[in-house]
Coordinates of N, CA and C in Angstrom, one line a residue:
M28 N 0.8 -1.2 0.0 CA 0.0 0.0 0.0 C 0.9 1.2 0.0
Y29 N 0.3 2.3 -0.5 CA 1.0 3.6 -0.5 C 0.0 4.7 -0.3
S30 N 0.5 5.9 0.1 CA -0.3 7.0 0.2 C 0.3 8.1 -0.7
I31 N -0.5 9.2 -0.9 CA 0.1 10.3 -1.7 C 0.6 11.4 -0.8
K32 N 1.7 12.0 -1.3 CA 2.4 13.0 -0.5 C 2.5 14.3 -1.4
K33 N 2.2 15.4 -0.8 CA 2.2 16.7 -1.6 C 3.6 17.1 -1.8
T34 N 4.1 17.3 -3.0 CA 5.4 17.8 -3.3 C 5.4 19.2 -3.8
T35 N 4.4 19.6 -4.5 CA 4.2 21.0 -5.0 C 2.7 21.2 -4.9
A36 N 2.3 22.4 -5.4 CA 0.9 22.8 -5.3 C 0.1 21.9 -6.3
T37 N 0.8 21.3 -7.3 CA 0.0 20.6 -8.3 C 0.6 19.1 -8.5
Q38 N 1.4 18.6 -7.7 CA 2.0 17.3 -7.9 C 1.9 16.5 -6.7
F39 N 1.6 15.2 -6.9 CA 1.5 14.2 -5.8 C 2.3 13.0 -6.2
T40 N 3.0 12.4 -5.2 CA 3.8 11.3 -5.5 C 3.6 10.2 -4.5
P41 N 3.7 8.9 -5.0 CA 3.4 7.8 -4.0 C 4.6 7.6 -3.0
V42 N 4.3 7.4 -1.8 CA 5.3 7.1 -0.8 C 4.8 5.9 0.0
S43 N 5.7 5.2 0.8 CA 5.3 4.1 1.5 C 4.3 4.5 2.7
S44 N 3.5 3.5 3.1 CA 2.5 3.8 4.2 C 2.4 2.6 5.1
S45 N 2.1 2.8 6.3 CA 1.9 1.7 7.2 C 0.6 1.0 6.9
V46 N 0.5 -0.2 7.4 CA -0.8 -1.0 7.1 C -1.9 -0.4 7.9
S47 N -1.6 0.3 9.0 CA -2.7 0.9 9.8 C -3.4 2.0 9.1
E48 N -2.9 2.6 8.0 CA -3.6 3.6 7.2 C -4.8 2.9 6.5
Q49 N -4.6 1.6 6.1 CA -5.7 0.8 5.6 C -6.4 1.6 4.4
T50 N -5.7 2.2 3.5 CA -6.3 2.9 2.4 C -6.0 2.2 1.1
K51 N -7.0 1.9 0.3 CA -6.9 1.2 -0.9 C -6.3 2.2 -1.9
L52 N -5.1 1.9 -2.5 CA -4.5 2.7 -3.4 C -4.0 1.9 -4.6
D53 N -4.8 1.0 -5.1 CA -4.4 0.2 -6.2 C -4.8 0.9 -7.5
G54 N -5.4 2.1 -7.5 CA -5.7 2.9 -8.7 C -7.0 2.4 -9.3
R55 N -7.7 1.4 -8.8 CA -8.9 0.9 -9.4 C -10.1 1.4 -8.7
H56 N -11.2 1.5 -9.4 CA -12.5 1.9 -8.8 C -13.2 0.6 -8.4
H57 N -13.7 0.6 -7.2 CA -14.4 -0.7 -6.6 C -15.9 -0.5 -6.4
G58 N -16.4 0.7 -6.7 CA -17.8 0.9 -6.5 C -18.7 0.6 -7.7
I59 N -19.9 1.3 -7.8 CA -20.7 1.1 -8.9 C -19.9 1.5 -10.2
P60 N -19.9 0.8 -11.3 CA -19.1 1.1 -12.4 C -19.3 2.5 -12.9
A61 N -18.2 3.2 -13.2 CA -18.2 4.6 -13.6 C -19.1 4.9 -14.7
C62 N -19.1 3.9 -15.7 CA -20.0 4.2 -16.9 C -21.5 4.2 -16.5
L63 N -21.9 3.4 -15.5 CA -23.3 3.5 -15.1 C -23.6 4.8 -14.3
Q64 N -22.6 5.2 -13.5 CA -22.8 6.5 -12.8 C -22.9 7.7 -13.8
R65 N -22.1 7.7 -14.9 CA -22.2 8.7 -15.8 C -23.5 8.7 -16.6
L66 N -23.9 7.5 -16.9 CA -25.2 7.4 -17.6 C -26.4 7.9 -16.7
A67 N -26.3 7.6 -15.4 CA -27.3 8.1 -14.5 C -27.3 9.6 -14.4
A68 N -26.0 10.2 -14.4 CA -25.9 11.6 -14.4 C -26.5 12.3 -15.6
I69 N -26.3 11.7 -16.8 CA -26.9 12.3 -18.0 C -28.4 12.2 -18.0
S70 N -28.9 11.0 -17.5 CA -30.4 10.9 -17.4 C -30.9 11.9 -16.4
G71 N -30.2 12.1 -15.3 CA -30.7 13.0 -14.3 C -30.7 14.5 -14.8
L72 N -29.8 14.8 -15.6 CA -29.8 16.2 -16.2 C -31.0 16.4 -17.1
L73 N -31.3 15.4 -17.9 CA -32.4 15.5 -18.8 C -33.7 15.5 -18.1
L74 N -33.9 14.7 -17.1 CA -35.1 14.7 -16.3 C -35.3 16.0 -15.5
L75 N -34.2 16.5 -15.0 CA -34.3 17.7 -14.1 C -34.2 19.0 -14.8
S76 N -34.0 19.0 -16.1 CA -33.8 20.2 -16.9 C -34.8 21.3 -16.6
P77 N -36.1 21.0 -16.6 CA -37.1 22.1 -16.3 C -36.9 22.7 -14.9
F78 N -36.6 21.9 -13.9 CA -36.3 22.4 -12.6 C -35.1 23.2 -12.5
L79 N -34.0 22.8 -13.2 CA -32.8 23.5 -13.3 C -32.9 24.9 -13.9
L80 N -33.7 24.9 -14.9 CA -34.0 26.2 -15.6 C -34.7 27.2 -14.6
L81 N -35.7 26.6 -13.8 CA -36.4 27.4 -12.9 C -35.4 28.0 -11.8
V82 N -34.5 27.2 -11.4 CA -33.5 27.7 -10.4 C -32.7 28.8 -11.0
I83 N -32.3 28.6 -12.2 CA -31.5 29.7 -12.9 C -32.2 31.0 -13.0
V84 N -33.5 30.9 -13.3 CA -34.4 32.1 -13.3 C -34.4 32.8 -12.0
L85 N -34.6 32.0 -10.9 CA -34.8 32.6 -9.6 C -33.5 33.2 -9.1
I86 N -32.3 32.6 -9.4 CA -31.0 33.2 -9.1 C -30.8 34.5 -9.8
K87 N -31.2 34.5 -11.1 CA -31.0 35.7 -11.9 C -31.9 36.9 -11.4
L88 N -33.1 36.6 -11.0 CA -34.0 37.6 -10.5 C -33.5 38.3 -9.2
E89 N -32.9 37.5 -8.4 CA -32.5 38.1 -7.1 C -31.2 38.8 -7.1
S90 N -30.2 38.4 -7.8 CA -28.9 39.1 -7.8 C -28.2 39.0 -9.1
Q91 N -27.2 39.9 -9.3 CA -26.5 40.0 -10.5 C -25.4 39.0 -10.6
G92 N -25.0 38.6 -11.8 CA -23.9 37.7 -12.0 C -24.3 36.4 -12.6
P93 N -23.4 35.6 -13.0 CA -23.7 34.3 -13.6 C -24.4 33.4 -12.7
C94 N -25.3 32.5 -13.2 CA -26.1 31.7 -12.3 C -25.4 30.4 -11.9
V95 N -24.4 30.0 -12.8 CA -23.6 28.8 -12.5 C -22.2 29.3 -12.2
Y96 N -21.7 28.8 -11.0 CA -20.4 29.2 -10.5 C -19.4 28.2 -10.9
K97 N -18.3 28.6 -11.4 CA -17.2 27.7 -11.7 C -16.0 27.8 -10.7
Q98 N -15.5 26.7 -10.3 CA -14.5 26.7 -9.3 C -13.5 25.5 -9.5
V99 N -12.2 25.8 -9.4 CA -11.2 24.7 -9.6 C -11.2 23.9 -8.3
R100 N -11.4 22.6 -8.5 CA -11.3 21.7 -7.4 C -10.3 20.6 -7.6
V101 N -10.0 19.9 -6.6 CA -8.9 18.8 -6.7 C -9.5 17.5 -6.6
G102 N -9.2 16.7 -7.7 CA -9.8 15.3 -7.8 C -8.8 14.3 -7.3
K103 N -9.0 13.1 -7.9 CA -8.2 11.9 -7.5 C -6.7 12.2 -7.7
L104 N -5.9 11.9 -6.7 CA -4.4 12.1 -6.7 C -4.0 13.5 -7.2
G105 N -4.8 14.5 -6.8 CA -4.4 15.8 -7.1 C -4.7 16.4 -8.4
R106 N -5.5 15.7 -9.2 CA -5.9 16.2 -10.5 C -6.9 17.4 -10.4
R107 N -6.6 18.5 -11.1 CA -7.4 19.6 -11.0 C -8.5 19.6 -12.1
F108 N -9.7 20.1 -11.8 CA -10.8 20.2 -12.8 C -11.7 21.3 -12.4
T109 N -12.5 21.8 -13.3 CA -13.4 22.9 -13.0 C -14.8 22.3 -12.6
M110 N -15.2 22.6 -11.4 CA -16.5 22.1 -10.9 C -17.5 23.1 -11.0
Y111 N -18.8 22.7 -11.2 CA -19.9 23.6 -11.4 C -20.9 23.6 -10.2
K112 N -21.4 24.7 -9.8 CA -22.4 24.8 -8.8 C -23.3 26.0 -9.2
F113 N -24.5 25.9 -8.7 CA -25.4 27.1 -8.8 C -24.9 28.2 -7.8
R114 N -24.8 29.4 -8.3 CA -24.3 30.5 -7.4 C -25.3 30.7 -6.3
S115 N -24.8 30.7 -5.1 CA -25.6 30.9 -3.9 C -25.2 32.2 -3.1
M116 N -24.2 32.9 -3.6 CA -23.7 34.1 -2.9 C -23.8 35.3 -3.8
Y117 N -23.8 36.4 -3.1 CA -23.6 37.7 -3.8 C -22.2 37.8 -4.4
L118 N -22.0 38.4 -5.5 CA -20.7 38.7 -6.0 C -20.1 39.8 -5.2
P119 N -18.7 39.9 -5.1 CA -18.1 41.0 -4.4 C -18.5 42.4 -4.9
S120 N -18.9 42.4 -6.2 CA -19.2 43.7 -6.8 C -20.7 44.2 -6.4
D121 N -21.4 43.3 -5.7 CA -22.8 43.6 -5.3 C -22.7 44.4 -4.0
P122 N -23.4 45.5 -3.9 CA -23.4 46.3 -2.6 C -23.9 45.5 -1.4
R123 N -24.6 44.4 -1.6 CA -25.0 43.6 -0.4 C -24.0 42.6 0.0
F124 N -22.9 42.5 -0.7 CA -21.8 41.5 -0.3 C -21.1 41.9 0.9
R125 N -20.9 41.0 1.9 CA -20.1 41.2 3.1 C -19.3 40.0 3.4
N126 N -18.0 40.2 3.6 CA -17.1 39.0 3.9 C -17.4 38.5 5.3
P127 N -17.4 37.2 5.5 CA -17.5 36.7 6.9 C -16.2 36.9 7.7
D128 N -16.3 36.9 9.0 CA -15.1 36.9 9.8 C -14.5 35.5 9.9
P129 N -13.3 35.3 9.4 CA -12.7 33.9 9.4 C -12.7 33.3 10.8
A130 N -12.6 34.2 11.8 CA -12.5 33.7 13.2 C -13.9 33.1 13.6
Q131 N -14.9 33.4 12.9 CA -16.3 32.9 13.2 C -16.7 31.6 12.5
S132 N -15.7 31.0 11.9 CA -16.0 29.7 11.2 C -16.6 28.7 12.2
D133 N -17.7 28.0 11.8 CA -18.3 27.0 12.6 C -17.7 25.6 12.4
R134 N -16.6 25.5 11.6 CA -15.9 24.2 11.5 C -14.4 24.4 11.7
E135 N -13.8 23.6 12.5 CA -12.4 23.6 12.7 C -11.7 23.0 11.5
G136 N -10.4 23.4 11.4 CA -9.6 22.8 10.3 C -9.5 23.7 9.1
V137 N -9.0 23.1 8.0 CA -8.7 23.9 6.8 C -9.9 24.3 6.0
C138 N -11.0 23.7 6.2 CA -12.3 23.9 5.5 C -13.2 24.8 6.3
A139 N -13.2 26.1 6.0 CA -14.1 27.0 6.8 C -15.6 26.8 6.4
K140 N -16.5 27.0 7.4 CA -17.9 26.9 7.1 C -18.6 27.8 8.1
Y141 N -19.6 28.6 7.6 CA -20.3 29.5 8.4 C -21.8 29.3 8.4
R142 N -22.4 29.1 9.6 CA -23.9 28.9 9.7 C -24.6 30.1 9.2
N143 N -24.1 31.3 9.5 CA -24.7 32.6 9.1 C -23.8 33.4 8.2
D144 N -23.6 32.9 7.0 CA -22.7 33.5 6.1 C -23.4 34.7 5.4
P145 N -22.8 35.9 5.6 CA -23.5 37.1 5.1 C -23.4 37.2 3.6
R146 N -22.7 36.4 2.9 CA -22.5 36.4 1.5 C -23.7 35.7 0.8
I147 N -24.4 34.9 1.5 CA -25.4 34.0 0.9 C -26.7 34.8 0.6
T148 N -27.3 34.6 -0.6 CA -28.5 35.2 -1.0 C -29.7 34.4 -0.4
R149 N -30.9 34.9 -0.5 CA -32.1 34.3 0.0 C -32.3 32.9 -0.8
I150 N -32.3 33.0 -2.1 CA -32.5 31.8 -2.9 C -31.3 30.9 -2.6
G151 N -30.1 31.5 -2.4 CA -28.9 30.7 -2.1 C -29.0 29.9 -0.9
A152 N -29.6 30.5 0.2 CA -29.8 29.7 1.4 C -30.7 28.5 1.2
F153 N -31.7 28.7 0.4 CA -32.7 27.6 0.1 C -32.0 26.5 -0.7
I154 N -31.3 26.8 -1.7 CA -30.7 25.8 -2.6 C -29.5 25.1 -1.9
R155 N -28.8 25.8 -1.0 CA -27.8 25.2 -0.2 C -28.4 24.2 0.8
K156 N -29.5 24.6 1.5 CA -30.1 23.8 2.5 C -30.5 22.4 1.9
Y157 N -31.0 22.4 0.7 CA -31.4 21.1 0.1 C -30.5 20.6 -1.0
S158 N -29.2 21.1 -0.9 CA -28.2 20.7 -1.8 C -28.5 20.8 -3.3
I159 N -29.5 21.7 -3.6 CA -29.8 22.0 -5.0 C -28.7 22.7 -5.7
D160 N -27.9 23.4 -5.0 CA -26.7 24.1 -5.6 C -25.7 23.2 -6.2
E161 N -25.7 21.9 -5.7 CA -24.8 20.9 -6.2 C -25.2 20.2 -7.5
L162 N -26.4 20.4 -7.9 CA -27.0 19.6 -9.1 C -26.2 19.9 -10.4
P163 N -25.6 21.1 -10.6 CA -24.8 21.2 -11.9 C -23.6 20.3 -11.9
Q164 N -23.2 19.7 -10.8 CA -22.1 18.7 -10.8 C -22.5 17.4 -11.5
L165 N -23.7 17.3 -11.8 CA -24.1 16.1 -12.7 C -23.4 16.3 -14.0
M166 N -23.1 17.5 -14.5 CA -22.3 17.7 -15.7 C -20.9 17.2 -15.5
N167 N -20.4 17.5 -14.3 CA -19.0 17.0 -14.0 C -18.9 15.5 -14.0
V168 N -20.0 14.8 -13.5 CA -20.0 13.4 -13.5 C -20.1 12.9 -14.9
A169 N -21.0 13.5 -15.7 CA -21.2 13.1 -17.1 C -19.9 13.3 -17.9
R170 N -19.1 14.3 -17.6 CA -17.9 14.5 -18.3 C -16.7 13.6 -17.8
G171 N -16.9 13.0 -16.7 CA -15.9 12.1 -16.2 C -14.9 12.8 -15.2
D172 N -15.2 14.0 -14.8 CA -14.4 14.7 -13.8 C -14.5 14.1 -12.4
M173 N -15.7 13.5 -12.1 CA -15.9 13.0 -10.8 C -17.0 11.9 -10.9
L174 N -17.4 11.3 -9.8 CA -18.5 10.3 -9.8 C -19.6 10.8 -8.9
L175 N -20.7 10.0 -8.9 CA -21.8 10.3 -8.0 C -21.4 10.1 -6.6
I176 N -20.6 9.0 -6.3 CA -20.3 8.7 -4.9 C -18.7 8.7 -4.7
G177 N -18.3 9.4 -3.7 CA -16.9 9.5 -3.4 C -16.6 10.7 -2.4
P178 N -15.4 10.8 -2.0 CA -15.1 12.0 -1.2 C -15.3 13.3 -1.9
R179 N -15.7 14.3 -1.3 CA -16.0 15.6 -1.9 C -14.7 16.3 -2.4
P180 N -14.7 16.8 -3.7 CA -13.5 17.4 -4.2 C -13.3 18.7 -3.4
A181 N -12.1 18.9 -3.0 CA -11.7 20.1 -2.1 C -11.1 21.2 -3.0
L182 N -11.1 22.4 -2.4 CA -10.5 23.5 -3.0 C -9.0 23.4 -3.0
E183 N -8.3 24.1 -3.9 CA -6.8 24.0 -4.0 C -6.2 24.5 -2.7
N184 N -6.6 25.6 -2.1 CA -6.0 26.1 -0.9 C -6.2 25.2 0.3
E185 N -7.3 24.4 0.3 CA -7.5 23.5 1.3 C -6.6 22.3 1.2
V186 N -6.4 21.8 0.0 CA -5.5 20.7 -0.2 C -4.0 21.1 0.1
N187 N -3.7 22.3 -0.3 CA -2.3 22.8 0.0 C -2.0 22.9 1.5
A188 N -3.1 22.9 2.3 CA -2.9 23.0 3.8 C -3.1 21.6 4.4
Y189 N -3.3 20.6 3.7 CA -3.5 19.3 4.2 C -2.2 18.8 4.9
Q190 N -2.4 18.0 6.0 CA -1.3 17.3 6.6 C -1.1 16.0 5.9
P191 N 0.1 15.4 5.9 CA 0.3 14.2 5.1 C -0.8 13.1 5.3
H192 N -1.3 12.9 6.5 CA -2.2 11.8 6.7 C -3.6 12.2 6.1
E193 N -3.9 13.5 5.9 CA -5.1 13.9 5.3 C -5.2 13.7 3.8
L194 N -4.0 13.5 3.2 CA -4.0 13.4 1.7 C -4.6 12.1 1.2
G195 N -4.8 11.1 2.2 CA -5.4 9.8 1.8 C -6.7 9.9 1.2
R196 N -7.5 11.0 1.6 CA -8.8 11.2 1.0 C -8.8 11.5 -0.5
L197 N -7.7 11.7 -1.1 CA -7.6 12.0 -2.5 C -7.2 10.7 -3.3
N198 N -7.2 9.6 -2.6 CA -6.9 8.3 -3.2 C -8.1 7.6 -3.9
S199 N -9.1 8.4 -4.2 CA -10.3 7.8 -4.8 C -10.9 8.9 -5.7
E200 N -11.7 8.4 -6.7 CA -12.5 9.4 -7.5 C -13.4 10.2 -6.5
Q201 N -13.4 11.5 -6.7 CA -14.2 12.4 -5.9 C -15.7 12.3 -6.3
G202 N -16.6 12.6 -5.4 CA -18.0 12.4 -5.7 C -18.9 13.5 -5.3
L203 N -20.2 13.4 -5.8 CA -21.2 14.3 -5.5 C -21.8 14.1 -4.1
T204 N -21.8 12.8 -3.7 CA -22.2 12.5 -2.3 C -21.3 11.4 -1.8
G205 N -21.3 11.2 -0.5 CA -20.3 10.3 0.0 C -20.7 9.9 1.4
L206 N -19.8 9.1 2.1 CA -20.1 8.6 3.4 C -20.3 9.7 4.4
W207 N -19.4 10.7 4.4 CA -19.6 11.7 5.5 C -20.8 12.6 5.2
Q208 N -21.2 12.7 4.0 CA -22.4 13.5 3.7 C -23.6 12.9 4.3
V209 N -23.7 11.6 4.3 CA -24.9 10.9 4.8 C -24.7 10.6 6.3
T210 N -23.5 11.0 6.8 CA -23.3 10.8 8.3 C -23.6 12.0 9.1
G211 N -23.3 13.2 8.5 CA -23.6 14.4 9.3 C -23.4 15.7 8.5
R212 N -23.0 15.6 7.2 CA -22.9 16.7 6.4 C -22.0 17.8 7.0
A213 N -22.4 19.0 7.1 CA -21.6 20.1 7.6 C -21.4 20.0 9.1
D214 N -22.2 19.2 9.8 CA -22.0 19.0 11.3 C -20.8 18.2 11.7
T215 N -20.2 17.6 10.7 CA -19.0 16.8 11.0 C -17.8 17.7 10.9
T216 N -16.8 17.4 11.8 CA -15.5 18.2 11.7 C -14.7 17.7 10.5
F217 N -13.7 18.5 10.2 CA -12.8 18.1 9.1 C -12.1 16.8 9.4
A218 N -11.6 16.6 10.6 CA -11.0 15.4 11.0 C -11.9 14.2 10.8
Q219 N -13.2 14.4 11.1 CA -14.2 13.3 11.0 C -14.4 13.0 9.5
Q220 N -14.4 14.1 8.7 CA -14.6 13.9 7.2 C -13.5 13.1 6.6
V221 N -12.2 13.4 7.0 CA -11.1 12.7 6.5 C -11.2 11.2 6.9
Q222 N -11.5 11.0 8.2 CA -11.7 9.6 8.6 C -12.7 8.8 7.9
L223 N -13.9 9.5 7.6 CA -15.0 8.8 6.9 C -14.6 8.6 5.4
D224 N -13.9 9.6 4.8 CA -13.5 9.4 3.5 C -12.5 8.2 3.3
K225 N -11.6 8.1 4.2 CA -10.7 7.0 4.2 C -11.4 5.7 4.4
Q226 N -12.4 5.7 5.3 CA -13.2 4.5 5.6 C -13.9 4.1 4.3
Y227 N -14.5 5.1 3.6 CA -15.2 4.8 2.3 C -14.3 4.1 1.3
I228 N -13.0 4.7 1.2 CA -12.1 4.1 0.2 C -11.7 2.7 0.6
V229 N -11.5 2.4 1.9 CA -11.2 1.0 2.3 C -12.3 0.1 2.0
E230 N -13.6 0.5 2.3 CA -14.7 -0.4 2.2 C -15.5 -0.2 0.9
Q231 N -14.9 0.5 -0.1 CA -15.6 0.8 -1.3 C -16.1 -0.5 -2.0
S232 N -17.4 -0.5 -2.4 CA -18.0 -1.6 -3.1 C -19.3 -1.1 -3.8
A233 N -19.8 -1.8 -4.8 CA -21.0 -1.4 -5.4 C -22.2 -1.4 -4.4
L234 N -22.2 -2.3 -3.5 CA -23.3 -2.4 -2.5 C -23.2 -1.2 -1.6
N235 N -22.0 -0.8 -1.1 CA -21.9 0.4 -0.3 C -22.3 1.6 -1.0
D236 N -21.9 1.7 -2.3 CA -22.3 2.9 -3.1 C -23.9 3.0 -3.2
V237 N -24.5 1.9 -3.4 CA -26.0 1.9 -3.4 C -26.6 2.4 -2.1
S238 N -26.0 1.9 -1.0 CA -26.4 2.3 0.3 C -26.3 3.8 0.6
I239 N -25.2 4.3 0.1 CA -24.9 5.8 0.3 C -25.9 6.6 -0.5
L240 N -26.2 6.1 -1.8 CA -27.2 6.8 -2.6 C -28.5 6.8 -2.0
L241 N -28.9 5.7 -1.4 CA -30.3 5.6 -0.8 C -30.4 6.5 0.5
K242 N -29.3 6.6 1.2 CA -29.2 7.4 2.4 C -29.2 8.9 2.1
T243 N -28.7 9.2 0.9 CA -28.5 10.6 0.5 C -29.9 11.3 0.4
I244 N -30.9 10.5 -0.1 CA -32.2 11.1 -0.4 C -32.8 11.7 0.9
P245 N -33.0 10.9 2.0 CA -33.5 11.4 3.2 C -32.7 12.5 3.9
C246 N -31.3 12.4 3.7 CA -30.4 13.4 4.2 C -30.7 14.7 3.6
V247 N -30.9 14.7 2.3 CA -31.1 16.0 1.5 C -32.4 16.5 1.9
L248 N -33.5 15.7 1.9 CA -34.8 16.2 2.2 C -34.9 16.7 3.6
G249 N -34.2 16.0 4.5 CA -34.2 16.5 5.9 C -33.4 17.7 6.2
A250 N -32.5 18.0 5.3 CA -31.6 19.2 5.4 C -30.8 19.2 6.7
K251 N -30.6 18.1 7.3 CA -29.8 18.1 8.5 C -28.3 18.4 8.2
G252 N -27.7 19.3 9.0 CA -26.3 19.6 8.8 C -26.0 20.4 7.6
A253 N -27.0 21.0 6.9 CA -26.8 21.7 5.7 C -26.9 23.2 5.9
Y254 N -25.9 24.0 5.5 CA -25.9 25.4 5.6 C -24.8 26.0 4.7

């Protein structure tokens, strides 16, 4: 077994790892076949297209700027790609935009999160609560950037701040939903997220992927731990 080690901002290299890390790093996908996940994403985009258009209109009516937000994220073994989300925040050019105080983050670790983020619009608060803002990532799944199930793709600055043991969460294709999302979503600490992501990689199987997908539905509808 091996784990990945950050050598530069954009490069990761294999290094030896203890058995206690228990992280699958054979480079193979062990869950629901990727081709089936991409087909499901394409089907989802077609079925949801009227709803997605409605969300676009609502975002546009409330605030200025593009309705779909593009952001560079880090995928498997450090691969960068452009991830899509519905914009849920005011743009810095909007007079209603206010930066949150970093000291007020409700989550410890490198991934900041705010329960009362002043940057979020009214429609943004709603689509974030029910994870509707993540639906454009079905395009990422269809394109092969990520899968439906796996660790969430992190921001570059977050990955650059990872400790060596935290890089293990990049040893799998990143996903739209995953084990920590159905365990507690934003209520989990970053350390717990890393632990759950590693657990997912170790236990990855088609059966576990199906279980996560089924658990995602009540988690999203219940909106627990979402903000």
